[in-house]
PDB file of C-alpha atoms in Angstrom:
ATOM      1  CA  UNK A   1      21.852  -2.306  27.743  1.00 49.00           C
ATOM      2  CA  UNK A   2      18.451  -2.819  29.165  1.00 48.00           C
ATOM      3  CA  UNK A   3      17.724  -6.446  30.600  1.00 52.00           C
ATOM      4  CA  UNK A   4      15.911  -8.312  28.320  1.00 50.00           C
ATOM      5  CA  UNK A   5      13.549  -8.940  31.117  1.00 53.00           C
ATOM      6  CA  UNK A   6      13.113  -5.308  31.688  1.00 58.00           C
ATOM      7  CA  UNK A   7       9.751  -3.642  30.594  1.00 66.00           C
ATOM      8  CA  UNK A   8      11.331  -0.447  30.185  1.00 75.00           C
ATOM      9  CA  UNK A   9      12.743  -0.997  26.846  1.00 85.00           C
ATOM     10  CA  UNK A  10      13.561   1.853  24.894  1.00 92.00           C
ATOM     11  CA  UNK A  11      14.387   2.658  20.943  1.00 94.00           C
ATOM     12  CA  UNK A  12      18.258   3.068  22.038  1.00 95.00           C
ATOM     13  CA  UNK A  13      18.241  -0.400  23.309  1.00 95.00           C
ATOM     14  CA  UNK A  14      16.487  -1.839  20.001  1.00 96.00           C
ATOM     15  CA  UNK A  15      19.629  -0.025  18.638  1.00 96.00           C
ATOM     16  CA  UNK A  16      21.933  -1.579  20.644  1.00 96.00           C
ATOM     17  CA  UNK A  17      20.767  -4.910  20.127  1.00 96.00           C
ATOM     18  CA  UNK A  18      21.026  -4.424  16.201  1.00 97.00           C
ATOM     19  CA  UNK A  19      24.784  -3.344  16.688  1.00 96.00           C
ATOM     20  CA  UNK A  20      25.334  -6.558  18.893  1.00 97.00           C
ATOM     21  CA  UNK A  21      23.733  -8.718  16.279  1.00 97.00           C
ATOM     22  CA  UNK A  22      26.043  -7.371  13.707  1.00 97.00           C
ATOM     23  CA  UNK A  23      29.170  -7.467  15.853  1.00 96.00           C
ATOM     24  CA  UNK A  24      31.968  -9.897  15.977  1.00 95.00           C
ATOM     25  CA  UNK A  25      30.204 -12.179  18.031  1.00 95.00           C
ATOM     26  CA  UNK A  26      26.818 -11.393  16.976  1.00 96.00           C
ATOM     27  CA  UNK A  27      24.572 -13.639  14.855  1.00 96.00           C
ATOM     28  CA  UNK A  28      25.957 -15.468  11.736  1.00 95.00           C
ATOM     29  CA  UNK A  29      22.802 -14.911   9.758  1.00 95.00           C
ATOM     30  CA  UNK A  30      22.629 -11.229  10.832  1.00 96.00           C
ATOM     31  CA  UNK A  31      26.026 -10.326   9.903  1.00 96.00           C
ATOM     32  CA  UNK A  32      25.601 -11.955   6.535  1.00 96.00           C
ATOM     33  CA  UNK A  33      22.706  -9.751   5.361  1.00 96.00           C
ATOM     34  CA  UNK A  34      23.063  -6.688   2.823  1.00 96.00           C
ATOM     35  CA  UNK A  35      20.686  -3.806   1.896  1.00 96.00           C
ATOM     36  CA  UNK A  36      19.713  -6.113  -0.740  1.00 94.00           C
ATOM     37  CA  UNK A  37      18.955  -9.075   1.129  1.00 94.00           C
ATOM     38  CA  UNK A  38      16.906  -7.080   3.924  1.00 95.00           C
ATOM     39  CA  UNK A  39      14.567  -4.977   1.885  1.00 91.00           C
ATOM     40  CA  UNK A  40      12.749  -7.701   1.053  1.00 88.00           C
ATOM     41  CA  UNK A  41      12.205  -8.759   4.661  1.00 93.00           C
ATOM     42  CA  UNK A  42      11.265  -5.140   5.230  1.00 94.00           C
ATOM     43  CA  UNK A  43       8.519  -5.310   2.722  1.00 90.00           C
ATOM     44  CA  UNK A  44       7.276  -8.446   4.153  1.00 90.00           C
ATOM     45  CA  UNK A  45       7.043  -6.807   7.683  1.00 94.00           C
ATOM     46  CA  UNK A  46       5.311  -3.863   6.505  1.00 94.00           C
ATOM     47  CA  UNK A  47       2.751  -6.069   4.851  1.00 91.00           C
ATOM     48  CA  UNK A  48       2.136  -8.155   7.667  1.00 94.00           C
ATOM     49  CA  UNK A  49       1.612  -5.031   9.908  1.00 95.00           C
ATOM     50  CA  UNK A  50      -1.101  -3.941   7.311  1.00 91.00           C
ATOM     51  CA  UNK A  51      -2.698  -7.114   7.463  1.00 90.00           C
ATOM     52  CA  UNK A  52      -2.874  -6.937  11.373  1.00 94.00           C
ATOM     53  CA  UNK A  53      -4.410  -3.568  10.643  1.00 93.00           C
ATOM     54  CA  UNK A  54      -7.170  -4.847   8.493  1.00 88.00           C
ATOM     55  CA  UNK A  55      -7.858  -7.518  10.900  1.00 90.00           C
ATOM     56  CA  UNK A  56      -8.116  -5.215  14.103  1.00 94.00           C
ATOM     57  CA  UNK A  57      -5.857  -7.343  15.993  1.00 95.00           C
ATOM     58  CA  UNK A  58      -3.961  -4.667  18.301  1.00 97.00           C
ATOM     59  CA  UNK A  59      -1.849  -7.493  19.955  1.00 97.00           C
ATOM     60  CA  UNK A  60      -0.655  -8.129  16.503  1.00 96.00           C
ATOM     61  CA  UNK A  61      -0.544  -4.896  15.181  1.00 97.00           C
ATOM     62  CA  UNK A  62       1.532  -4.188  18.308  1.00 96.00           C
ATOM     63  CA  UNK A  63       3.841  -7.035  17.429  1.00 97.00           C
ATOM     64  CA  UNK A  64       4.145  -6.236  13.627  1.00 96.00           C
ATOM     65  CA  UNK A  65       5.015  -2.481  14.271  1.00 97.00           C
ATOM     66  CA  UNK A  66       7.843  -3.745  16.534  1.00 96.00           C
ATOM     67  CA  UNK A  67       8.839  -6.176  13.552  1.00 97.00           C
ATOM     68  CA  UNK A  68       9.060  -3.112  11.365  1.00 97.00           C
ATOM     69  CA  UNK A  69      10.966  -1.014  13.721  1.00 97.00           C
ATOM     70  CA  UNK A  70      13.355  -3.986  13.978  1.00 97.00           C
ATOM     71  CA  UNK A  71      13.762  -3.873  10.361  1.00 97.00           C
ATOM     72  CA  UNK A  72      14.376   0.039  10.084  1.00 97.00           C
ATOM     73  CA  UNK A  73      17.019  -0.268  12.400  1.00 97.00           C
ATOM     74  CA  UNK A  74      18.588  -3.105  10.648  1.00 98.00           C
ATOM     75  CA  UNK A  75      18.650  -1.122   7.283  1.00 98.00           C
ATOM     76  CA  UNK A  76      20.228   1.915   9.085  1.00 97.00           C
ATOM     77  CA  UNK A  77      22.989  -0.215  11.093  1.00 97.00           C
ATOM     78  CA  UNK A  78      23.985  -1.599   7.483  1.00 98.00           C
ATOM     79  CA  UNK A  79      24.481   2.115   6.372  1.00 97.00           C
ATOM     80  CA  UNK A  80      25.896   3.318   9.443  1.00 97.00           C
ATOM     81  CA  UNK A  81      28.577   0.463   8.837  1.00 97.00           C
ATOM     82  CA  UNK A  82      29.047   1.919   5.241  1.00 96.00           C
ATOM     83  CA  UNK A  83      29.952   5.012   6.782  1.00 96.00           C
ATOM     84  CA  UNK A  84      27.070   6.902   5.568  1.00 97.00           C
ATOM     85  CA  UNK A  85      24.318   7.861   8.300  1.00 97.00           C
ATOM     86  CA  UNK A  86      22.864   6.434  11.587  1.00 97.00           C
ATOM     87  CA  UNK A  87      19.211   5.741  12.193  1.00 97.00           C
ATOM     88  CA  UNK A  88      19.600   9.090  14.585  1.00 97.00           C
ATOM     89  CA  UNK A  89      20.366  10.970  11.505  1.00 97.00           C
ATOM     90  CA  UNK A  90      17.008   9.433   9.670  1.00 97.00           C
ATOM     91  CA  UNK A  91      15.214  10.395  12.942  1.00 96.00           C
ATOM     92  CA  UNK A  92      16.557  14.150  12.632  1.00 96.00           C
ATOM     93  CA  UNK A  93      15.489  14.633   9.291  1.00 95.00           C
ATOM     94  CA  UNK A  94      12.133  13.399   9.503  1.00 95.00           C
ATOM     95  CA  UNK A  95      11.774  15.613  12.503  1.00 96.00           C
ATOM     96  CA  UNK A  96      13.067  18.847  10.437  1.00 94.00           C
ATOM     97  CA  UNK A  97      10.919  17.829   7.400  1.00 90.00           C
ATOM     98  CA  UNK A  98       7.474  17.317   9.609  1.00 92.00           C
ATOM     99  CA  UNK A  99       7.984  20.824  11.119  1.00 92.00           C
ATOM    100  CA  UNK A 100       9.200  22.168   7.477  1.00 89.00           C
ATOM    101  CA  UNK A 101       6.040  20.608   5.700  1.00 86.00           C
ATOM    102  CA  UNK A 102       3.505  21.415   8.291  1.00 88.00           C
ATOM    103  CA  UNK A 103       3.804  25.281   7.956  1.00 87.00           C
ATOM    104  CA  UNK A 104      -0.458  25.371   8.827  1.00 85.00           C
ATOM    105  CA  UNK A 105       0.549  23.828  12.377  1.00 86.00           C
ATOM    106  CA  UNK A 106       4.026  25.191  13.338  1.00 88.00           C
ATOM    107  CA  UNK A 107       3.958  28.197  11.231  1.00 84.00           C
ATOM    108  CA  UNK A 108       1.394  30.901  10.293  1.00 82.00           C
ATOM    109  CA  UNK A 109      -0.095  29.284   7.170  1.00 80.00           C
ATOM    110  CA  UNK A 110      -3.900  27.924   7.372  1.00 80.00           C
ATOM    111  CA  UNK A 111      -5.609  24.954   6.293  1.00 76.00           C
ATOM    112  CA  UNK A 112      -9.444  24.282   6.813  1.00 70.00           C
ATOM    113  CA  UNK A 113      -9.833  20.829   5.188  1.00 76.00           C
ATOM    114  CA  UNK A 114      -7.797  17.750   5.618  1.00 76.00           C
ATOM    115  CA  UNK A 115      -7.843  17.100   1.782  1.00 72.00           C
ATOM    116  CA  UNK A 116      -5.726  20.167   1.227  1.00 74.00           C
ATOM    117  CA  UNK A 117      -2.861  18.619   3.160  1.00 77.00           C
ATOM    118  CA  UNK A 118      -1.336  15.931   0.603  1.00 73.00           C
ATOM    119  CA  UNK A 119      -1.279  18.361  -2.402  1.00 72.00           C
ATOM    120  CA  UNK A 120       0.282  21.261  -0.170  1.00 75.00           C
ATOM    121  CA  UNK A 121       2.793  18.506   0.945  1.00 75.00           C
ATOM    122  CA  UNK A 122       3.631  17.843  -2.542  1.00 74.00           C
ATOM    123  CA  UNK A 123       3.964  21.337  -3.381  1.00 76.00           C
ATOM    124  CA  UNK A 124       6.375  22.007  -0.337  1.00 79.00           C
ATOM    125  CA  UNK A 125       8.457  18.826  -1.299  1.00 77.00           C
ATOM    126  CA  UNK A 126       8.784  19.902  -5.169  1.00 75.00           C
ATOM    127  CA  UNK A 127       9.789  23.398  -4.015  1.00 78.00           C
ATOM    128  CA  UNK A 128      12.528  22.138  -1.629  1.00 79.00           C
ATOM    129  CA  UNK A 129      13.964  20.100  -4.755  1.00 76.00           C
ATOM    130  CA  UNK A 130      13.966  23.135  -6.659  1.00 76.00           C
ATOM    131  CA  UNK A 131      15.610  25.404  -4.095  1.00 79.00           C
ATOM    132  CA  UNK A 132      18.271  22.479  -4.020  1.00 79.00           C
ATOM    133  CA  UNK A 133      18.873  22.846  -7.799  1.00 73.00           C
ATOM    134  CA  UNK A 134      17.067  19.970  -8.815  1.00 73.00           C
ATOM    135  CA  UNK A 135      14.508  19.563 -11.886  1.00 61.00           C
ATOM    136  CA  UNK A 136      11.486  17.984 -10.507  1.00 70.00           C
ATOM    137  CA  UNK A 137       7.903  16.934 -11.201  1.00 79.00           C
ATOM    138  CA  UNK A 138       5.377  17.045  -8.685  1.00 78.00           C
ATOM    139  CA  UNK A 139       4.738  13.600  -9.354  1.00 85.00           C
ATOM    140  CA  UNK A 140       8.379  12.675  -8.176  1.00 80.00           C
ATOM    141  CA  UNK A 141       8.631  10.945  -4.681  1.00 76.00           C
ATOM    142  CA  UNK A 142       5.596   8.524  -5.425  1.00 86.00           C
ATOM    143  CA  UNK A 143       7.597   5.216  -5.327  1.00 86.00           C
ATOM    144  CA  UNK A 144       7.203   2.913  -8.299  1.00 87.00           C
ATOM    145  CA  UNK A 145       7.348  -0.026  -5.845  1.00 83.00           C
ATOM    146  CA  UNK A 146       4.060   0.723  -4.462  1.00 86.00           C
ATOM    147  CA  UNK A 147       1.004  -1.577  -4.875  1.00 89.00           C
ATOM    148  CA  UNK A 148      -0.343  -0.145  -8.231  1.00 92.00           C
ATOM    149  CA  UNK A 149      -3.584   1.035  -6.977  1.00 93.00           C
ATOM    150  CA  UNK A 150      -1.870   2.908  -4.168  1.00 90.00           C
ATOM    151  CA  UNK A 151       0.687   4.226  -6.434  1.00 93.00           C
ATOM    152  CA  UNK A 152      -2.379   5.374  -8.964  1.00 95.00           C
ATOM    153  CA  UNK A 153      -3.971   7.187  -6.126  1.00 93.00           C
ATOM    154  CA  UNK A 154      -1.028   8.891  -4.650  1.00 91.00           C
ATOM    155  CA  UNK A 155      -0.027  10.170  -8.453  1.00 93.00           C
ATOM    156  CA  UNK A 156      -3.849  11.478  -9.034  1.00 93.00           C
ATOM    157  CA  UNK A 157      -3.401  13.024  -5.452  1.00 89.00           C
ATOM    158  CA  UNK A 158      -0.288  15.160  -6.719  1.00 87.00           C
ATOM    159  CA  UNK A 159      -2.045  15.856  -9.847  1.00 89.00           C
ATOM    160  CA  UNK A 160      -5.273  17.364  -8.091  1.00 88.00           C
ATOM    161  CA  UNK A 161      -2.813  19.480  -6.247  1.00 79.00           C
ATOM    162  CA  UNK A 162      -2.248  21.778  -9.185  1.00 81.00           C
ATOM    163  CA  UNK A 163      -5.775  21.767 -10.403  1.00 86.00           C
ATOM    164  CA  UNK A 164      -5.911  18.793 -12.751  1.00 90.00           C
ATOM    165  CA  UNK A 165      -9.181  17.344 -11.136  1.00 92.00           C
ATOM    166  CA  UNK A 166     -12.662  16.546 -12.099  1.00 94.00           C
ATOM    167  CA  UNK A 167     -15.649  18.748 -10.342  1.00 93.00           C
ATOM    168  CA  UNK A 168     -17.751  15.647  -9.584  1.00 94.00           C
ATOM    169  CA  UNK A 169     -17.920  11.935  -8.831  1.00 94.00           C
ATOM    170  CA  UNK A 170     -20.273  12.002 -11.825  1.00 96.00           C
ATOM    171  CA  UNK A 171     -17.727  13.421 -14.199  1.00 96.00           C
ATOM    172  CA  UNK A 172     -15.347  10.661 -13.162  1.00 97.00           C
ATOM    173  CA  UNK A 173     -18.071   8.203 -13.764  1.00 97.00           C
ATOM    174  CA  UNK A 174     -18.627   9.697 -17.410  1.00 97.00           C
ATOM    175  CA  UNK A 175     -14.895   9.389 -17.994  1.00 97.00           C
ATOM    176  CA  UNK A 176     -14.955   5.699 -16.669  1.00 97.00           C
ATOM    177  CA  UNK A 177     -17.670   4.719 -19.212  1.00 98.00           C
ATOM    178  CA  UNK A 178     -15.697   6.431 -21.989  1.00 97.00           C
ATOM    179  CA  UNK A 179     -12.575   4.314 -21.090  1.00 97.00           C
ATOM    180  CA  UNK A 180     -14.721   1.293 -20.934  1.00 98.00           C
ATOM    181  CA  UNK A 181     -16.084   2.105 -24.364  1.00 98.00           C
ATOM    182  CA  UNK A 182     -12.488   2.531 -25.693  1.00 97.00           C
ATOM    183  CA  UNK A 183     -11.696  -0.962 -24.144  1.00 98.00           C
ATOM    184  CA  UNK A 184     -14.593  -2.560 -25.965  1.00 97.00           C
ATOM    185  CA  UNK A 185     -13.530  -0.971 -29.307  1.00 97.00           C
ATOM    186  CA  UNK A 186     -10.085  -2.088 -28.893  1.00 97.00           C
ATOM    187  CA  UNK A 187     -11.254  -5.829 -28.268  1.00 97.00           C
ATOM    188  CA  UNK A 188     -13.818  -5.731 -31.145  1.00 97.00           C
ATOM    189  CA  UNK A 189     -11.152  -4.358 -33.430  1.00 97.00           C
ATOM    190  CA  UNK A 190      -8.705  -7.118 -32.398  1.00 97.00           C
ATOM    191  CA  UNK A 191      -6.089  -4.582 -31.366  1.00 96.00           C
ATOM    192  CA  UNK A 192      -2.630  -5.971 -30.382  1.00 96.00           C
ATOM    193  CA  UNK A 193      -2.132  -6.725 -26.577  1.00 95.00           C
ATOM    194  CA  UNK A 194      -0.153  -3.499 -25.947  1.00 96.00           C
ATOM    195  CA  UNK A 195      -3.071  -1.542 -26.950  1.00 96.00           C
ATOM    196  CA  UNK A 196      -5.595  -3.606 -24.865  1.00 97.00           C
ATOM    197  CA  UNK A 197      -3.165  -3.287 -21.815  1.00 97.00           C
ATOM    198  CA  UNK A 198      -3.116   0.492 -22.256  1.00 97.00           C
ATOM    199  CA  UNK A 199      -6.934   0.616 -22.359  1.00 97.00           C
ATOM    200  CA  UNK A 200      -7.297  -1.778 -19.587  1.00 97.00           C
ATOM    201  CA  UNK A 201      -4.966   0.604 -17.525  1.00 97.00           C
ATOM    202  CA  UNK A 202      -6.936   3.973 -18.497  1.00 98.00           C
ATOM    203  CA  UNK A 203      -9.940   2.047 -17.051  1.00 98.00           C
ATOM    204  CA  UNK A 204      -8.089   1.091 -13.928  1.00 97.00           C
ATOM    205  CA  UNK A 205      -6.650   4.123 -13.304  1.00 97.00           C
ATOM    206  CA  UNK A 206     -10.063   6.113 -13.752  1.00 97.00           C
ATOM    207  CA  UNK A 207     -11.885   3.779 -11.481  1.00 97.00           C
ATOM    208  CA  UNK A 208      -9.273   4.673  -8.754  1.00 97.00           C
ATOM    209  CA  UNK A 209     -10.228   8.256  -9.438  1.00 96.00           C
ATOM    210  CA  UNK A 210     -13.828   7.295  -8.767  1.00 97.00           C
ATOM    211  CA  UNK A 211     -13.084   5.725  -5.486  1.00 96.00           C
ATOM    212  CA  UNK A 212     -11.086   9.299  -4.713  1.00 95.00           C
ATOM    213  CA  UNK A 213     -13.949  11.320  -5.426  1.00 94.00           C
ATOM    214  CA  UNK A 214     -15.992   9.361  -3.295  1.00 95.00           C
ATOM    215  CA  UNK A 215     -13.846   9.100  -0.482  1.00 91.00           C
ATOM    216  CA  UNK A 216     -13.218   5.239  -0.839  1.00 93.00           C
ATOM    217  CA  UNK A 217     -10.173   3.542  -1.247  1.00 90.00           C
ATOM    218  CA  UNK A 218      -9.646   1.275  -4.219  1.00 93.00           C
ATOM    219  CA  UNK A 219      -7.325  -0.818  -2.503  1.00 88.00           C
ATOM    220  CA  UNK A 220      -9.637  -1.542   0.462  1.00 88.00           C
ATOM    221  CA  UNK A 221     -12.681  -2.269  -2.121  1.00 93.00           C
ATOM    222  CA  UNK A 222     -10.864  -4.565  -4.064  1.00 93.00           C
ATOM    223  CA  UNK A 223      -9.735  -6.510  -0.971  1.00 89.00           C
ATOM    224  CA  UNK A 224     -13.087  -6.507   0.237  1.00 91.00           C
ATOM    225  CA  UNK A 225     -14.278  -8.138  -3.076  1.00 95.00           C
ATOM    226  CA  UNK A 226     -11.598 -10.452  -3.290  1.00 94.00           C
ATOM    227  CA  UNK A 227     -12.554 -11.730   0.520  1.00 92.00           C
ATOM    228  CA  UNK A 228     -16.106 -11.868  -0.776  1.00 94.00           C
ATOM    229  CA  UNK A 229     -15.196 -14.081  -3.623  1.00 96.00           C
ATOM    230  CA  UNK A 230     -13.154 -16.271  -1.511  1.00 95.00           C
ATOM    231  CA  UNK A 231     -16.183 -16.772   0.756  1.00 95.00           C
ATOM    232  CA  UNK A 232     -18.583 -17.586  -2.091  1.00 95.00           C
ATOM    233  CA  UNK A 233     -16.348 -19.490  -4.061  1.00 95.00           C
ATOM    234  CA  UNK A 234     -15.319 -21.617  -0.799  1.00 95.00           C
ATOM    235  CA  UNK A 235     -19.081 -21.994   0.005  1.00 95.00           C
ATOM    236  CA  UNK A 236     -19.650 -23.570  -3.835  1.00 95.00           C
ATOM    237  CA  UNK A 237     -16.518 -25.673  -3.265  1.00 94.00           C
ATOM    238  CA  UNK A 238     -17.868 -27.262   0.109  1.00 94.00           C
ATOM    239  CA  UNK A 239     -21.373 -27.742  -1.295  1.00 93.00           C
ATOM    240  CA  UNK A 240     -20.165 -29.967  -4.398  1.00 94.00           C
ATOM    241  CA  UNK A 241     -18.083 -31.670  -2.250  1.00 93.00           C
ATOM    242  CA  UNK A 242     -20.804 -32.646  -0.020  1.00 94.00           C
ATOM    243  CA  UNK A 243     -22.702 -33.790  -3.069  1.00 93.00           C
ATOM    244  CA  UNK A 244     -19.475 -35.919  -4.050  1.00 93.00           C
ATOM    245  CA  UNK A 245     -18.688 -33.615  -7.276  1.00 92.00           C
ATOM    246  CA  UNK A 246     -15.868 -31.899  -8.089  1.00 90.00           C
ATOM    247  CA  UNK A 247     -15.818 -28.027  -9.200  1.00 88.00           C
ATOM    248  CA  UNK A 248     -14.128 -28.537 -12.750  1.00 89.00           C
ATOM    249  CA  UNK A 249     -16.891 -31.148 -13.298  1.00 90.00           C
ATOM    250  CA  UNK A 250     -19.700 -28.725 -13.611  1.00 92.00           C
ATOM    251  CA  UNK A 251     -20.963 -26.519 -16.421  1.00 93.00           C
ATOM    252  CA  UNK A 252     -21.306 -22.863 -16.473  1.00 94.00           C
ATOM    253  CA  UNK A 253     -25.010 -22.706 -15.781  1.00 94.00           C
ATOM    254  CA  UNK A 254     -24.597 -24.857 -12.644  1.00 93.00           C
ATOM    255  CA  UNK A 255     -21.644 -22.812 -11.461  1.00 94.00           C
ATOM    256  CA  UNK A 256     -23.876 -19.588 -11.759  1.00 95.00           C
ATOM    257  CA  UNK A 257     -26.582 -21.361  -9.723  1.00 94.00           C
ATOM    258  CA  UNK A 258     -24.319 -22.313  -7.150  1.00 95.00           C
ATOM    259  CA  UNK A 259     -22.886 -18.687  -7.224  1.00 95.00           C
ATOM    260  CA  UNK A 260     -26.470 -17.314  -6.809  1.00 95.00           C
ATOM    261  CA  UNK A 261     -26.949 -19.577  -3.785  1.00 95.00           C
ATOM    262  CA  UNK A 262     -23.508 -18.407  -2.196  1.00 95.00           C
ATOM    263  CA  UNK A 263     -24.681 -14.888  -2.417  1.00 94.00           C
ATOM    264  CA  UNK A 264     -28.027 -15.755  -0.761  1.00 94.00           C
ATOM    265  CA  UNK A 265     -26.498 -17.575   1.866  1.00 93.00           C
ATOM    266  CA  UNK A 266     -24.196 -14.683   2.540  1.00 90.00           C
ATOM    267  CA  UNK A 267     -27.173 -12.009   2.626  1.00 89.00           C
ATOM    268  CA  UNK A 268     -29.010 -14.381   5.346  1.00 86.00           C
ATOM    269  CA  UNK A 269     -25.737 -14.153   7.640  1.00 76.00           C
TER     270      UNK A 269
END
């Protein structure tokens, strides 16, 4: 194993460290873990890496990607101990898959637009499963644990691959207006909660597709809006405290005036 102070560290060294941590003389905590307990840590590390990317902090990105790699090695080690596979089997599988699903790079097929690739990938994946005797939908493979907005985008991309698509962003906006009208009608009619959930879900799903047509990520857009809301709301709270007042003591008119003031301050920066 490479010395811990040697900068020339390889992926194999990380795999060796993981084996040591799980070994007879390893760490009691690491030895106690299972696939079920580690999956939440894996999820957490992925989100921390995403946060580092959003912040544009490359030092942090480097660190968080290392943490993600560690969790990958941890999960693979647990599977290896169960006699299932090694991390090198996973590497071989993704190596072969990337070549197989990029015939426009490693084969004779041609692709001119980047937007064509996700749909072609989904088709190739579905064909592989059919070739293996599996009955599949083109929507299979979109993880149900994905954040809902991202899951909606991936489902839409798969549907688009088989031609289930609006022609323009304007067409999707018309559909969004239609879905909003149906939600309003359900509210006015006093429909039960399940119906309201359905109609609101239709609005959100269609809004994701508006973003897709505009090449704007719904997840990123919502994140920007939430950050903006946090900033403005925080300004309101600070302003009231300076006046010796509390937020919950204000009426809606006063809060709206403060909100507009926060927006003006934001624009002036």
